[in-house]
């Protein structure tokens, strides 16, 4: 047994990492739905979910149980194979794409092996291309779901989505070329490191400043790729019932749902990595005091949750919330301990990356609460006549600048 | 059997199965899905050979653009199950003859090649992305520019074709 | 290492299947897909030889083939849409007249 473990250590580590990441991503997905409902509700002066658990925190669990136990009818006349394949494909591709994202620069040393945060090896030369390849296949989930349902609204939704996703994929790919030219590499770790060439500059070294146009194009195209508001025409409920997943119920619907939220996470991580310095701190490297920022956030947050929990209405909330708050506070204090400082140093990179991802997820939700949906012809005209020329112009300007002054 | 050989056989089996399925399937969507399987398997083979850039381009362009276009057109035209008309007299026997002749020719050629072509430069990974871009923009710059012209013509052609005639 | 021969044999098999599909399929879209299959088979041979010879020329050629395939798909599918619109059929047997 031990010999087997030793000889296949890499394999076993990867499998454990996959299981762990799967668990984390699915949990985050569940709470992302809660977060979205809560934020949109507050934007519209509502309370959002607040019945199940304190502050509705158990709502995702209830939703999950509902998805699992609902009846799952297969409509008559569907193409069975493709009908079952489509949600599987959507979910599998969305989850695969997140495995390419690196979450931190330095490995954890465990059992004599360097364990990197992230599943793909950090020297994956075609990182960003592999990501694009996987997202490029993502369109099949939606298109095939629309086609196989044998119903008119899903078909229209599927057609719309495949046209939309092909169109915006061009802008998506073109808009990152500027970043790739600056970094001179497809590798995501290299791209981040290229933004850290001048550690004393901090935030000013990030790609967002030379590539602001590229970022705008990228983010818009990415929102369109993930079929989110204001580009959610494939599932426009006022026109197409629910678009491509009209005929899907129960867990197959949940699979589309999870796929959508997972690709939101992937896109947010990409935005953070490509344009916002990934795991780099926005402060100059000499400001070591900013390394206590995680504690400075955790302790007040924990204290606030304790205070909020004490005055909470239900007994359950009175027990759970202060408990969570205490854990957060203790974690924050622990990070300040001198003999745990190495932990604090280690979590700096993931802390910044995750904060940035969270900000982008918030922007997603914010847009959903704010923007109306595009009309279909507006969507196509916007993609082809504005976004694509802009991103190509960005590539041309960037390459001329790099040719003249070199990539700084 | 080395792991690489094992991966090769799995991917090769997948590719051949996909290709057979492309022919056997009656519905165009199923054929298209089979072809996608072939393309993904081939991309895996390219990765196995260390041609990572080509593998990525294979999936992005073939899988993500060309085949999506096929699926899109099949959906748009609502193409149903292939109808079986009697083959025209010319398609059957001469077609089979052609296939057999071609297979025979290929088999003969492969059989004649003596031994395995042992790899000349398998040392390390040839940094394919950088090498390809150097070749593409230095040695093959004129063909490369020509392809951009080709694409322009194709765009114009497709636009003209797809336009509905004004009546 | 996988011998280059294996790749070439696989490429030949795929090409043969492509030809077979091209000759025997009746649906114009599937026929078109068979052509794509043949192009893919050729690409495989290109990459295999590129690896065997340690030169990148083959991979560059694959890129050209992919570009041509993309252009061909755009125009070809445009033609297919036109045919389907004019003849109400995708069967090649029913598209045997040069005029409408």
XYZ file of C-alpha atoms in Angstrom:
675
model
C 0.000 0.000 0.000
C 2.729 2.414 0.997
C 4.762 1.525 -2.030
C 1.744 2.183 -4.197
C 1.243 5.551 -2.525
C 4.869 6.479 -3.007
C 5.043 5.496 -6.659
C 1.818 7.258 -7.607
C 2.131 10.254 -5.331
C 1.648 12.818 -8.102
C -1.481 11.098 -9.307
C -2.966 10.828 -5.842
C -2.161 14.441 -5.017
C -3.869 15.536 -8.220
C -6.964 13.464 -7.491
C -7.195 14.856 -3.967
C -6.743 18.353 -5.335
C -9.502 17.784 -7.896
C -11.876 16.517 -5.224
C -11.051 19.441 -2.977
C -11.432 22.023 -5.717
C -14.702 20.429 -6.819
C -16.024 20.650 -3.277
C -14.915 24.262 -2.888
C -16.249 25.348 -6.261
C -19.622 23.722 -5.729
C -19.963 25.248 -2.266
C -18.944 28.643 -3.558
C -21.458 28.226 -6.375
C -24.227 27.502 -3.930
C -23.396 30.536 -1.850
C -22.983 32.632 -4.965
C -26.677 32.089 -5.678
C -27.428 33.208 -2.126
C -25.138 36.208 -2.526
C -26.716 37.140 -5.832
C -30.262 36.925 -4.528
C -29.361 38.874 -1.437
C -27.497 41.646 -3.271
C -30.105 42.033 -5.994
C -32.805 42.069 -3.338
C -31.101 44.823 -1.406
C -30.623 46.787 -4.614
C -34.353 46.566 -5.117
C -35.195 47.379 -1.469
C -36.205 43.832 -0.620
C -34.887 41.426 1.969
C -34.113 38.476 -0.277
C -34.003 34.999 1.235
C -34.186 35.185 5.012
C -36.430 32.349 6.142
C -34.176 29.317 5.857
C -31.465 29.664 8.450
C -30.067 32.932 9.783
C -30.051 35.553 7.001
C -31.239 32.804 4.642
C -27.830 31.199 4.794
C -29.258 27.699 4.492
C -31.265 28.639 1.390
C -28.667 27.109 -1.009
C -28.983 23.834 0.876
C -32.750 23.928 0.579
C -32.427 24.737 -3.138
C -30.039 21.845 -3.609
C -32.407 19.422 -1.895
C -35.236 20.729 -4.031
C -33.220 20.218 -7.212
C -32.377 16.672 -6.212
C -35.873 15.580 -5.274
C -37.940 17.228 -7.963
C -39.520 15.013 -10.555
C -37.375 14.821 -13.660
C -39.636 14.262 -16.653
C -38.146 13.694 -20.078
C -40.285 15.448 -22.663
C -41.676 13.378 -25.504
C -39.848 13.540 -28.806
C -36.476 14.612 -27.457
C -33.280 13.192 -28.857
C -32.460 11.216 -25.708
C -28.710 10.912 -26.101
C -28.097 14.550 -26.912
C -30.690 15.650 -24.362
C -28.762 13.935 -21.580
C -25.362 14.837 -23.011
C -25.934 18.596 -23.125
C -26.084 19.398 -19.384
C -23.245 16.978 -18.692
C -21.126 18.673 -21.328
C -21.915 22.150 -20.023
C -21.055 21.233 -16.448
C -17.962 19.181 -17.261
C -16.440 21.900 -19.441
C -17.183 24.649 -16.945
C -15.574 22.672 -14.143
C -12.593 21.699 -16.290
C -11.842 25.284 -17.180
C -11.412 26.266 -13.538
C -8.680 23.662 -13.115
C -6.330 25.747 -15.267
C -6.427 28.736 -12.910
C -3.423 28.975 -10.563
C -4.415 30.270 -7.129
C -1.032 31.020 -5.662
C 2.648 31.283 -6.595
C 4.327 29.233 -3.886
C 3.747 25.549 -3.246
C 2.839 23.984 0.063
C 5.464 21.523 1.215
C 3.576 18.426 2.388
C 4.732 14.789 2.702
C 7.852 15.687 0.766
C 5.992 17.002 -2.269
C 5.548 20.538 -3.535
C 1.817 21.017 -3.811
C 0.822 23.993 -5.912
C -2.490 25.734 -5.460
C -4.372 24.872 -8.630
C -4.614 21.642 -10.537
C -2.778 22.383 -13.769
C 1.014 22.349 -13.416
C 2.326 25.899 -13.025
C 4.516 25.555 -16.104
C 1.597 24.827 -18.422
C 2.806 26.643 -21.508
C -0.537 27.099 -23.177
C -2.499 28.106 -20.065
C -4.668 30.804 -21.534
C -5.075 28.977 -24.854
C -6.213 25.853 -23.041
C -8.753 27.942 -21.185
C -10.045 29.430 -24.404
C -10.181 25.985 -25.960
C -12.355 24.716 -23.132
C -14.646 27.726 -23.144
C -14.876 27.445 -26.927
C -16.381 23.995 -26.503
C -18.786 25.331 -23.896
C -21.157 26.538 -26.579
C -22.132 22.955 -27.405
C -23.831 22.476 -24.055
C -26.200 25.314 -24.777
C -26.668 24.706 -28.495
C -27.303 20.983 -28.134
C -29.662 21.506 -25.207
C -31.664 23.871 -27.378
C -31.710 21.531 -30.325
C -32.415 18.249 -28.558
C -35.363 19.538 -26.550
C -37.518 19.362 -29.673
C -39.393 22.495 -28.762
C -39.463 25.920 -30.319
C -38.321 28.178 -27.485
C -35.282 26.112 -26.588
C -34.361 25.908 -30.266
C -34.504 29.684 -30.595
C -32.518 30.075 -27.395
C -29.917 27.600 -28.598
C -29.604 29.327 -31.969
C -29.263 32.705 -30.328
C -26.680 31.486 -27.927
C -24.500 29.777 -30.492
C -24.528 32.879 -32.691
C -23.820 35.100 -29.710
C -21.048 32.945 -28.339
C -19.240 32.610 -31.670
C -19.454 36.363 -32.203
C -18.184 37.383 -28.794
C -15.487 34.742 -28.687
C -13.588 36.712 -31.336
C -13.526 39.845 -29.195
C -12.706 37.780 -26.132
C -9.650 36.297 -27.803
C -8.500 39.506 -29.468
C -8.801 41.581 -26.318
C -6.280 39.510 -24.368
C -3.674 39.635 -27.127
C -2.393 42.926 -25.735
C -1.749 41.291 -22.371
C -0.078 38.330 -24.042
C 2.189 40.686 -26.004
C 3.231 42.439 -22.805
C 3.900 39.192 -20.960
C 5.331 37.354 -23.961
C 3.785 34.125 -22.767
C 0.569 32.131 -22.682
C 1.328 30.879 -19.206
C -0.936 32.409 -16.570
C 1.800 32.433 -13.927
C 4.135 34.231 -16.335
C 1.425 36.748 -17.102
C 1.093 37.572 -13.415
C 4.846 37.705 -12.925
C 5.164 40.086 -15.855
C 3.005 42.502 -13.879
C 5.388 42.249 -10.932
C 8.466 43.452 -12.806
C 8.548 46.582 -10.666
C 7.488 45.520 -7.160
C 7.875 49.052 -5.900
C 5.112 50.283 -8.176
C 2.428 48.015 -6.793
C -0.905 48.632 -8.460
C 0.651 50.840 -11.149
C 2.434 47.848 -12.651
C -0.763 45.974 -13.422
C -1.952 45.437 -16.947
C -5.146 47.360 -16.373
C -3.413 50.679 -16.970
C -1.816 50.062 -20.364
C -4.651 47.707 -21.324
C -7.749 49.512 -20.106
C -9.366 49.184 -23.540
C -8.493 45.521 -23.668
C -9.991 45.010 -20.234
C -13.257 46.696 -21.163
C -13.551 44.585 -24.318
C -12.586 41.453 -22.419
C -15.048 41.943 -19.624
C -17.968 42.738 -21.918
C -17.183 39.777 -24.156
C -16.752 37.536 -21.140
C -20.136 38.527 -19.747
C -21.619 37.702 -23.134
C -19.807 34.356 -23.175
C -21.237 33.427 -19.807
C -24.748 34.400 -20.926
C -25.279 36.792 -18.062
C -27.300 39.998 -17.903
C -27.313 42.151 -20.023
C -26.427 39.464 -22.579
C -28.717 36.726 -21.297
C -30.711 36.490 -24.528
C -30.409 32.700 -24.741
C -32.537 32.488 -21.622
C -34.511 35.700 -21.893
C -37.496 34.739 -19.780
C -39.837 37.391 -21.092
C -39.387 36.245 -24.696
C -38.270 32.625 -24.654
C -39.736 31.223 -21.406
C -36.332 30.063 -20.178
C -34.428 29.695 -23.425
C -32.338 26.627 -23.968
C -33.109 25.001 -20.620
C -36.883 25.339 -20.795
C -37.362 21.590 -21.078
C -34.889 20.699 -18.374
C -36.019 20.073 -14.830
C -34.577 18.949 -11.573
C -30.910 18.115 -11.469
C -30.296 18.561 -15.185
C -31.419 22.136 -14.802
C -29.187 22.459 -11.766
C -26.262 21.316 -13.898
C -26.774 24.196 -16.318
C -27.114 26.484 -13.354
C -23.881 25.296 -11.759
C -22.110 25.515 -15.116
C -23.157 29.133 -15.514
C -21.973 30.108 -12.053
C -18.726 28.197 -12.443
C -17.939 29.991 -15.668
C -18.639 33.255 -13.850
C -15.961 32.291 -11.354
C -13.553 31.334 -14.144
C -14.081 34.604 -15.957
C -13.643 36.603 -12.770
C -10.387 34.807 -12.035
C -9.232 35.460 -15.585
C -10.009 39.164 -15.263
C -8.070 39.284 -12.006
C -5.128 37.366 -13.442
C -4.868 39.011 -16.838
C -5.535 42.624 -15.945
C -5.464 43.080 -12.173
C -2.224 41.455 -11.210
C -3.610 38.116 -10.069
C -2.267 37.396 -6.626
C -0.111 40.536 -6.454
C -0.825 43.027 -3.739
C -1.901 46.451 -5.003
C 0.549 48.044 -2.583
C 4.261 48.497 -3.216
C 6.321 45.596 -1.944
C 8.007 47.771 0.696
C 4.723 48.382 2.535
C 4.989 45.240 4.648
C 2.353 46.548 7.032
C -0.288 45.691 4.445
C 0.470 42.042 5.088
C -1.759 42.324 8.149
C -4.720 43.259 5.986
C -6.321 39.772 6.116
C -6.341 40.001 9.914
C -7.520 43.574 9.780
C -10.489 42.387 7.726
C -11.176 39.137 9.558
C -11.265 40.541 13.107
C -13.781 43.372 12.515
C -15.888 41.093 10.323
C -15.892 38.431 13.028
C -16.753 40.928 15.760
C -19.527 42.377 13.646
C -21.022 38.939 13.007
C -20.915 38.193 16.753
C -22.700 41.444 17.509
C -25.222 40.849 14.754
C -25.810 37.292 15.947
C -26.515 38.310 19.529
C -29.441 40.494 18.487
C -30.690 38.003 15.867
C -34.344 36.989 16.213
C -34.176 33.194 16.102
C -32.447 30.963 18.625
C -30.671 29.147 15.797
C -29.211 32.414 14.554
C -28.261 33.423 18.088
C -26.153 30.253 18.319
C -24.740 29.920 14.804
C -23.814 33.505 13.953
C -21.743 34.267 17.092
C -20.050 30.894 16.588
C -19.014 31.788 13.049
C -17.962 35.241 14.216
C -15.808 33.793 16.970
C -14.087 31.449 14.526
C -13.328 34.336 12.150
C -12.047 36.548 14.967
C -9.821 33.812 16.322
C -8.494 33.127 12.822
C -7.736 36.820 12.414
C -5.946 37.004 15.740
C -4.064 33.789 15.067
C -2.624 35.240 11.881
C -1.054 38.005 13.966
C 0.821 35.511 16.161
C 4.578 35.745 15.596
C 5.037 32.001 15.210
C 2.228 31.811 12.645
C 3.596 34.628 10.514
C 4.660 32.171 7.815
C 0.993 31.261 7.399
C 0.168 34.924 7.071
C 2.848 35.319 4.400
C 1.560 32.262 2.582
C -2.053 33.386 2.423
C -1.189 36.824 1.043
C -1.275 35.695 -2.586
C -4.499 33.652 -2.415
C -6.052 36.390 -0.302
C -5.519 39.035 -2.956
C -6.563 36.780 -5.818
C -9.739 35.706 -4.049
C -10.586 39.289 -3.087
C -10.263 40.361 -6.688
C -12.378 37.432 -7.871
C -14.985 38.385 -5.304
C -15.056 41.978 -6.542
C -15.683 40.782 -10.100
C -18.417 38.438 -8.961
C -20.000 41.393 -7.219
C -19.797 43.384 -10.455
C -21.614 40.543 -12.209
C -24.417 40.689 -9.666
C -24.406 44.455 -9.725
C -24.921 44.459 -13.479
C -27.775 42.021 -13.083
C -29.404 44.399 -10.666
C -28.847 47.403 -12.916
C -28.839 46.794 -16.639
C -31.732 45.917 -18.948
C -31.347 43.211 -21.546
C -30.086 43.971 -25.040
C -32.290 43.485 -28.067
C -30.945 40.745 -30.289
C -29.925 42.917 -33.247
C -28.332 45.411 -30.856
C -26.357 42.581 -29.363
C -25.015 41.422 -32.708
C -24.283 44.947 -33.940
C -22.512 45.764 -30.686
C -20.345 42.674 -30.873
C -19.327 42.934 -34.491
C -19.340 46.651 -35.170
C -17.977 48.045 -31.927
C -16.323 45.445 -29.722
C -14.364 43.581 -32.397
C -12.875 46.684 -34.093
C -12.014 48.136 -30.675
C -10.197 45.028 -29.558
C -8.319 44.784 -32.873
C -7.347 48.453 -32.561
C -6.093 47.652 -29.080
C -3.907 44.873 -30.466
C -2.480 47.147 -33.157
C -1.732 50.017 -30.794
C -0.204 47.698 -28.210
C 2.047 46.019 -30.718
C 3.271 49.359 -32.065
C 4.004 50.621 -28.580
C 5.867 47.455 -27.685
C 7.799 47.636 -30.946
C 8.823 51.224 -30.234
C 9.505 51.204 -26.491
C 9.581 47.529 -25.557
C 7.323 45.769 -23.086
C 7.653 47.566 -19.760
C 3.556 -0.736 -22.657
C 4.579 2.777 -21.793
C 1.933 5.215 -20.591
C 2.401 7.237 -23.771
C 1.647 4.238 -25.939
C -1.416 3.509 -23.842
C -2.655 7.087 -24.220
C -1.987 6.860 -27.941
C -4.075 3.724 -28.319
C -6.955 5.130 -26.285
C -7.004 8.357 -28.298
C -6.541 6.548 -31.602
C -9.418 4.204 -30.789
C -11.529 7.209 -29.876
C -10.662 8.929 -33.163
C -11.417 5.873 -35.291
C -14.654 5.185 -33.419
C -15.671 8.790 -33.916
C -14.900 8.602 -37.629
C -16.870 5.366 -38.023
C -19.721 6.862 -36.058
C -19.646 9.911 -38.350
C -20.437 7.585 -41.247
C -22.858 5.256 -39.465
C -25.022 7.875 -37.772
C -28.182 8.827 -39.603
C -28.757 12.242 -38.130
C -26.404 15.094 -39.090
C -26.184 16.335 -35.477
C -24.958 12.942 -34.345
C -22.442 12.940 -37.175
C -21.268 16.378 -36.128
C -20.859 15.232 -32.526
C -18.828 12.247 -33.715
C -16.592 14.543 -35.716
C -16.065 16.700 -32.621
C -14.956 13.572 -30.770
C -12.434 12.885 -33.550
C -11.127 16.433 -33.362
C -10.734 16.411 -29.593
C -8.973 13.045 -29.790
C -6.620 14.441 -32.429
C -5.928 17.448 -30.227
C -4.987 15.005 -27.490
C -2.621 13.266 -29.896
C -1.024 16.604 -30.784
C -0.487 17.247 -27.080
C 1.084 13.818 -26.806
C 3.485 14.796 -29.580
C 4.375 18.022 -27.800
C 2.619 20.215 -30.361
C 0.658 22.086 -27.723
C -0.016 25.203 -29.747
C -1.477 23.212 -32.627
C -3.553 21.232 -30.135
C -5.023 24.399 -28.682
C -5.665 25.889 -32.112
C -7.240 22.619 -33.235
C -9.806 22.793 -30.445
C -10.362 26.544 -30.614
C -10.793 26.763 -34.379
C -12.083 23.330 -35.342
C -14.008 22.516 -32.192
C -15.027 25.976 -31.160
C -15.707 27.669 -34.479
C -16.028 25.377 -37.488
C -18.030 22.624 -35.836
C -20.193 25.140 -34.003
C -20.938 26.580 -37.413
C -21.936 23.127 -38.645
C -24.184 22.529 -35.646
C -25.608 25.987 -36.074
C -26.466 25.375 -39.722
C -27.987 21.989 -38.928
C -30.163 23.623 -36.298
C -31.024 26.502 -38.596
C -32.075 24.256 -41.476
C -33.731 21.813 -39.102
C -32.030 19.023 -41.017
C -33.747 15.745 -40.339
C -32.678 12.141 -40.611
C -30.810 11.383 -43.800
C -33.191 10.016 -46.388
C -32.095 6.951 -48.223
C -32.523 7.403 -51.904
C -31.148 4.734 -54.172
C -27.548 5.513 -54.899
C -26.944 6.814 -58.347
C -25.364 4.176 -60.533
C -22.028 5.862 -60.504
C -21.699 6.308 -56.730
C -21.784 2.682 -55.624
C -19.249 0.367 -57.260
C -16.767 2.972 -58.519
C -16.875 4.689 -55.153
C -16.118 1.482 -53.328
C -13.365 0.788 -55.831
C -11.901 4.202 -55.148
C -11.928 3.660 -51.397
C -10.351 0.219 -51.721
C -7.734 1.494 -54.136
C -6.875 4.372 -51.858
C -6.659 2.173 -48.786
C -4.485 -0.274 -50.704
C -2.208 2.474 -51.909
C -1.800 3.917 -48.428
C -1.245 0.490 -46.899
C 1.358 -0.342 -49.547
C 3.178 2.900 -48.972
C 3.237 2.445 -45.230
C 4.295 -1.174 -45.539
C 7.147 -0.202 -47.837
C 8.555 2.316 -45.410
C 11.221 0.387 -43.573
C 11.276 0.538 -39.820
C 10.128 3.409 -37.722
C 11.142 6.917 -38.560
C 13.199 7.431 -35.470
C 12.788 10.865 -34.098
C 15.683 13.114 -34.965
C 15.248 15.787 -32.353
C 13.151 14.537 -29.518
C 15.400 16.043 -26.940
C 13.340 18.194 -24.642
C 10.234 19.947 -25.778
C 10.697 22.023 -28.850
C 9.236 25.275 -27.609
C 6.594 24.986 -30.242
C 4.709 28.233 -29.721
C 7.753 30.460 -30.070
C 9.175 28.380 -32.911
C 5.912 28.391 -34.810
C 5.497 32.135 -34.492
C 9.059 32.677 -35.699
C 8.468 30.489 -38.743
C 5.050 31.923 -39.420
C 6.194 35.521 -39.430
C 9.620 35.022 -41.025
C 9.838 32.059 -43.381
C 6.152 31.816 -44.200
C 5.184 35.437 -44.043
C 3.881 35.626 -47.635
C 1.675 32.534 -47.392
C 0.517 33.869 -44.054
C -0.524 37.166 -45.583
C -2.199 35.261 -48.396
C -4.322 33.355 -45.897
C -5.585 36.630 -44.494
C -6.619 37.544 -48.024
C -8.274 34.148 -48.354
C -10.257 34.735 -45.191
C -11.337 38.141 -46.428
C -12.590 36.573 -49.656
C -14.357 33.872 -47.668
C -16.095 36.444 -45.479
C -17.265 38.345 -48.523
C -18.359 35.184 -50.249
C -20.316 33.970 -47.257
C -21.993 37.340 -46.867
C -23.019 37.472 -50.497
C -24.270 33.891 -50.440
C -26.256 34.190 -47.261
C -27.942 37.422 -48.300
C -31.578 37.049 -49.221
C -32.259 38.357 -52.682
C -34.252 41.534 -52.611
C -37.533 40.908 -54.343
C 7.696 7.276 -27.407
C 5.049 6.345 -29.898
C 6.555 5.328 -33.257
C 5.736 7.756 -36.045
C 4.402 4.877 -38.102
C 1.471 4.485 -35.741
C 0.465 8.069 -36.282
C 0.736 7.727 -40.032
C -1.344 4.548 -40.039
C -3.994 6.236 -37.918
C -3.918 9.183 -40.287
C -4.401 6.861 -43.280
C -7.298 5.080 -41.584
C -9.012 8.364 -40.804
C -8.433 9.613 -44.326
C -9.900 6.419 -45.759
C -12.961 6.739 -43.547
C -13.285 10.327 -44.704
C -13.240 9.252 -48.352
C -15.742 6.530 -47.588
C -18.089 9.009 -45.949
C -17.610 11.443 -48.802
C -18.638 8.865 -51.372
C -21.457 7.120 -49.527
C -23.194 9.738 -47.422
C -26.224 11.368 -48.986
C -26.647 14.387 -46.749
C -24.713 17.346 -48.068
C -23.748 18.525 -44.574
C -22.380 15.118 -43.650
C -20.453 14.990 -46.899
C -18.926 18.298 -45.978
C -18.028 16.908 -42.572
C -16.278 13.977 -44.251
C -14.083 16.497 -46.050
C -13.210 18.054 -42.711
C -12.340 14.582 -41.454
C -9.929 14.106 -44.357
C -8.288 17.457 -43.632
C -7.906 16.427 -40.009
C -6.287 13.166 -41.018
C -3.785 15.072 -43.128
C -3.080 17.410 -40.221
C -2.272 14.437 -38.033
C 0.276 13.210 -40.564
C 1.786 16.689 -40.790
C 2.256 16.960 -37.050
C 3.580 13.409 -36.799
C 6.238 14.074 -39.430
C 7.021 17.431 -37.887
C 7.728 15.664 -34.627
C 9.701 12.894 -36.294
C 11.924 15.289 -38.218
C 12.268 17.711 -35.328
C 11.174 20.589 -37.540
C 8.247 22.897 -37.068
C 7.343 23.275 -40.748
C 4.676 20.629 -40.431
C 2.972 22.411 -37.586
C 2.968 25.664 -39.518
C 1.341 23.823 -42.407
C -1.320 22.520 -40.055
C -2.146 26.106 -39.162
C -2.529 26.922 -42.843
C -4.762 23.896 -43.351
C -6.914 24.988 -40.433
C -7.245 28.472 -41.890
C -8.257 27.046 -45.253
C -10.740 24.737 -43.537
C -12.279 27.662 -41.726
C -12.643 29.680 -44.917
C -14.031 26.649 -46.678
C -16.562 26.041 -43.913
C -17.789 29.624 -44.100
C -18.339 29.561 -47.851
C -19.475 25.953 -48.004
C -22.099 26.343 -45.322
C -23.302 29.495 -47.047
C -23.788 27.454 -50.203
C -25.523 24.709 -48.247
C -27.970 27.193 -46.752
C -28.724 28.477 -50.258
C -29.256 24.964 -51.601
C -31.541 24.082 -48.726
C -33.496 27.252 -49.292
C -33.910 26.681 -53.017
C -34.470 22.921 -53.119
C -36.037 22.243 -49.724
C -33.738 19.245 -49.425
C -30.257 18.464 -48.231
C -29.979 15.246 -50.193
C -27.297 15.484 -52.850
C -29.285 13.169 -55.096
C -31.909 15.880 -55.380
C -29.393 18.546 -56.246
C -28.342 17.083 -59.572
C -29.349 19.879 -61.910
C -27.024 22.716 -62.718
C -29.886 25.186 -62.931
C -32.710 25.914 -60.569
